[in-house]
Every structure is written in C-alpha cells, then in structure tokens.
Amino acid sequence: MIPPFHDVNIPFRIEIYEGLGEVHGRLRIGEGVLRIEYLMKDAVIGLLRTEARELNVALESIDEIDFHDGWFRKRLTIRAGSISSFADIPGAENGVLVLKIARKDTQRALQAVSSLRLLLAEAKLKALDGWDQRPLPDQT
C-alpha cells in the first residue's frame, strides 16, 4: 500500500570529505516539491555542526529515482534534469544525489520510491494532455 504523500519522511546520511564529515537529513514529499532537510557535522568527534538547511526541488525537475537494496548498503539515488537542482547539498554530483538509508528504513524508502514514481508519471501525463490540447498550426 502506498502511503499518503505527506507521510513520506525518510532519514538519510551522506559521507563527505572522504569520511571525515557527514550530512544527516530527512527526505519529504509535499505540495509538488521534494523537501530535503539536512545538516553537516564532522564524523570524528561530532562537535562541529552546521545549522539545519532546507532545499525544495520541484518534482518536475526530477528525471529518475531508484532504490538499491544491497546486502550491506541501502541507497536511494535521485537524478535531476539539471546540475543546479542539488548543487547546494554537499556530496551531490552532476545533478545526482545518492542517499544512504539505514536498514530499518528500507520499507519507508521503497514506499517513497513508489510514491515519487507515481507523482512523476502523473506529471508527465499532465504534460502530454496539455500537448494534445494545443491548437494545430494552420496547414493551408
């Protein structure tokens, strides 16, 4: 069963600076945007932290979402159509954001992928409907 879109709330982690730093955050879906809340901290002693930040990415700018359920790693990969979509998030490269998911949150991540894929498909269908309703050029 796919949860309501506002209930999607997935904790994630991204390793940065060759393992010396980490980004911790939450991924949420709401009102046509993908909300990514995150903060950075050092991985050595955990004392250095940034303030929490939020990035809103329009669902129309997301090209693909995938969940890799490996034996040792669970990863959620989000590909955007533009490099600038995830430019503010440390660890994101070339419009691709790879989030490490804890084993206990695997089911939540799978549900989020289903929800996002459904939303992306609906957005593409709406775009196609708008395409069909455009007036045809005069062929006289």
XYZ file of N, CA and C in Angstrom, residues 59-139:
243
model
N 9.178 18.700 -8.306
C 9.102 17.322 -8.796
C 9.295 17.254 -10.308
N 8.925 18.321 -11.025
C 9.087 18.325 -12.475
C 10.552 18.276 -12.890
N 11.451 18.699 -12.000
C 12.871 18.720 -12.358
C 13.570 17.390 -12.070
N 12.844 16.423 -11.509
C 13.435 15.119 -11.212
C 13.193 14.176 -12.391
N 14.275 13.585 -12.879
C 14.180 12.673 -14.009
C 13.963 11.229 -13.584
N 14.617 10.816 -12.500
C 14.595 9.396 -12.142
C 14.856 9.230 -10.653
N 14.265 8.203 -10.081
C 14.524 7.837 -8.689
C 14.636 6.327 -8.626
N 15.609 5.848 -7.854
C 15.855 4.410 -7.794
C 16.331 4.039 -6.394
N 15.982 2.848 -5.960
C 16.439 2.339 -4.662
C 17.246 1.080 -4.888
N 18.466 1.067 -4.379
C 19.332 -0.104 -4.477
C 19.368 -0.781 -3.116
N 18.869 -1.997 -3.078
C 18.784 -2.747 -1.821
C 19.873 -3.817 -1.811
N 21.086 -3.410 -1.472
C 22.212 -4.341 -1.430
C 22.312 -5.050 -0.091
N 23.237 -5.990 -0.014
C 23.425 -6.741 1.229
C 23.926 -5.852 2.354
N 24.864 -4.981 2.026
C 25.486 -4.167 3.058
C 25.084 -2.701 2.995
N 24.612 -2.252 1.850
C 24.251 -0.845 1.684
C 22.876 -0.704 1.063
N 22.149 0.233 1.565
C 20.850 0.615 1.000
C 21.017 2.042 0.511
N 20.771 2.263 -0.772
C 20.979 3.587 -1.349
C 19.759 4.025 -2.143
N 19.416 5.286 -1.974
C 18.358 5.928 -2.734
C 19.037 6.932 -3.661
N 18.865 6.763 -4.968
C 19.509 7.633 -5.949
C 18.441 8.468 -6.654
N 18.654 9.777 -6.655
C 17.731 10.703 -7.301
C 18.513 11.470 -8.363
N 18.034 11.408 -9.612
C 18.681 12.118 -10.722
C 17.775 13.270 -11.157
N 18.374 14.437 -11.215
C 17.636 15.623 -11.643
C 18.023 15.977 -13.075
N 17.178 16.736 -13.722
C 17.443 17.152 -15.090
C 18.496 18.241 -15.179
N 18.797 18.884 -14.074
C 19.760 19.977 -14.060
C 20.801 19.762 -12.971
N 22.019 20.141 -13.256
C 23.095 20.026 -12.266
C 22.805 20.924 -11.068
N 22.174 22.040 -11.299
C 21.934 23.007 -10.226
C 20.848 22.577 -9.234
N 20.086 21.545 -9.553
C 18.997 21.128 -8.657
C 19.493 20.743 -7.266
N 20.615 20.031 -7.205
C 21.163 19.579 -5.923
C 22.501 20.240 -5.610
N 22.803 21.356 -6.250
C 24.114 21.991 -6.102
C 24.399 22.419 -4.666
N 23.381 22.721 -3.873
C 23.590 23.197 -2.503
C 23.849 22.075 -1.505
N 23.638 20.841 -1.905
C 23.804 19.724 -0.974
C 25.202 19.141 -1.113
N 25.980 19.121 -0.041
C 27.315 18.524 -0.108
C 27.222 17.039 -0.458
N 28.087 16.584 -1.317
C 28.097 15.181 -1.709
C 27.326 14.896 -2.982
N 26.516 15.827 -3.441
C 25.778 15.645 -4.699
C 26.693 16.018 -5.855
N 26.645 15.225 -6.917
C 27.500 15.488 -8.070
C 26.696 15.392 -9.358
N 26.859 16.388 -10.214
C 26.266 16.388 -11.549
C 24.762 16.129 -11.554
N 24.062 16.690 -10.601
C 22.614 16.528 -10.558
C 22.162 15.185 -10.041
N 23.075 14.430 -9.425
C 22.743 13.117 -8.872
C 22.981 13.155 -7.369
N 21.980 12.741 -6.622
C 22.052 12.705 -5.179
C 21.920 11.258 -4.731
N 22.935 10.746 -4.023
C 22.917 9.370 -3.528
C 22.820 9.433 -2.009
N 21.722 8.894 -1.481
C 21.448 8.929 -0.048
C 21.596 7.534 0.539
N 22.342 7.425 1.621
C 22.459 6.143 2.318
C 21.290 6.029 3.286
N 20.642 4.886 3.247
C 19.449 4.650 4.049
C 19.750 3.539 5.051
N 19.332 3.710 6.289
C 19.514 2.676 7.308
C 18.624 1.479 6.984
N 19.082 0.320 7.376
C 18.340 -0.916 7.110
C 16.912 -0.842 7.658
N 16.740 -0.240 8.816
C 15.402 -0.169 9.428
C 14.438 0.717 8.632
N 14.984 1.586 7.755
C 14.148 2.485 6.954
C 13.954 2.010 5.527
N 14.302 0.764 5.247
C 14.188 0.222 3.892
C 12.758 0.283 3.379
N 11.801 -0.136 4.192
C 10.404 -0.140 3.752
C 9.908 1.263 3.452
N 10.293 2.224 4.289
C 9.915 3.620 4.043
C 10.478 4.105 2.708
N 11.737 3.759 2.444
C 12.371 4.195 1.195
C 11.679 3.578 -0.013
N 11.330 2.304 0.069
C 10.630 1.656 -1.041
C 9.270 2.315 -1.287
N 8.572 2.660 -0.224
C 7.285 3.346 -0.363
C 7.464 4.735 -0.961
N 8.533 5.424 -0.574
C 8.792 6.751 -1.120
C 9.096 6.680 -2.607
N 9.865 5.668 -3.018
C 10.179 5.500 -4.435
C 8.892 5.266 -5.220
N 8.007 4.427 -4.696
C 6.721 4.186 -5.360
C 5.908 5.468 -5.459
N 5.844 6.226 -4.384
C 5.089 7.478 -4.378
C 5.661 8.475 -5.374
N 6.973 8.618 -5.365
C 7.602 9.575 -6.277
C 7.441 9.160 -7.728
N 7.568 7.882 -8.003
C 7.386 7.418 -9.384
C 5.962 7.684 -9.854
N 4.992 7.493 -8.977
C 3.602 7.770 -9.320
C 3.405 9.263 -9.596
N 3.964 10.108 -8.739
C 3.845 11.551 -8.938
C 4.525 11.992 -10.236
N 5.689 11.427 -10.535
C 6.399 11.777 -11.766
C 5.614 11.337 -12.995
N 5.015 10.148 -12.926
C 4.209 9.659 -14.056
C 2.979 10.551 -14.263
N 2.336 10.963 -13.169
C 1.187 11.855 -13.283
C 1.585 13.190 -13.899
N 2.737 13.719 -13.501
C 3.196 14.991 -14.053
C 3.462 14.862 -15.552
N 4.033 13.741 -15.975
C 4.299 13.538 -17.397
C 2.997 13.382 -18.179
N 2.019 12.711 -17.599
C 0.724 12.581 -18.267
C 0.030 13.932 -18.415
N 0.108 14.755 -17.380
C -0.484 16.094 -17.472
C 0.198 16.907 -18.561
N 1.502 16.753 -18.677
C 2.228 17.470 -19.728
C 1.784 16.987 -21.099
N 1.559 15.688 -21.246
C 1.089 15.152 -22.527
C -0.327 15.614 -22.838
N -1.189 15.686 -21.823
C -2.544 16.196 -22.033
C -2.504 17.628 -22.526
N -1.652 18.425 -21.957
C -1.512 19.811 -22.394
C -1.000 19.893 -23.812
N -0.170 18.966 -24.212
C 0.364 18.908 -25.572
C -0.752 18.642 -26.572
N -1.660 17.716 -26.249
C -2.743 17.359 -27.152
C -3.764 18.479 -27.311
N -3.877 19.361 -26.353
C -4.887 20.398 -26.396
C -4.405 21.671 -27.079
N -3.165 21.712 -27.499
C -2.670 22.883 -28.220
C -3.294 22.930 -29.612
N -3.585 24.114 -30.094
C -4.145 24.192 -31.454
C -3.095 23.803 -32.480
N -3.534 23.104 -33.500
C -2.642 22.708 -34.574
C -2.354 23.895 -35.473
N -1.163 23.967 -36.031
C -0.867 25.082 -36.942
C -1.708 24.962 -38.212
N -2.032 26.085 -38.760
C -2.845 26.128 -39.966
C -2.037 25.579 -41.144
N -2.558 24.567 -41.819
C -1.828 23.914 -42.896
C -2.345 24.326 -44.268
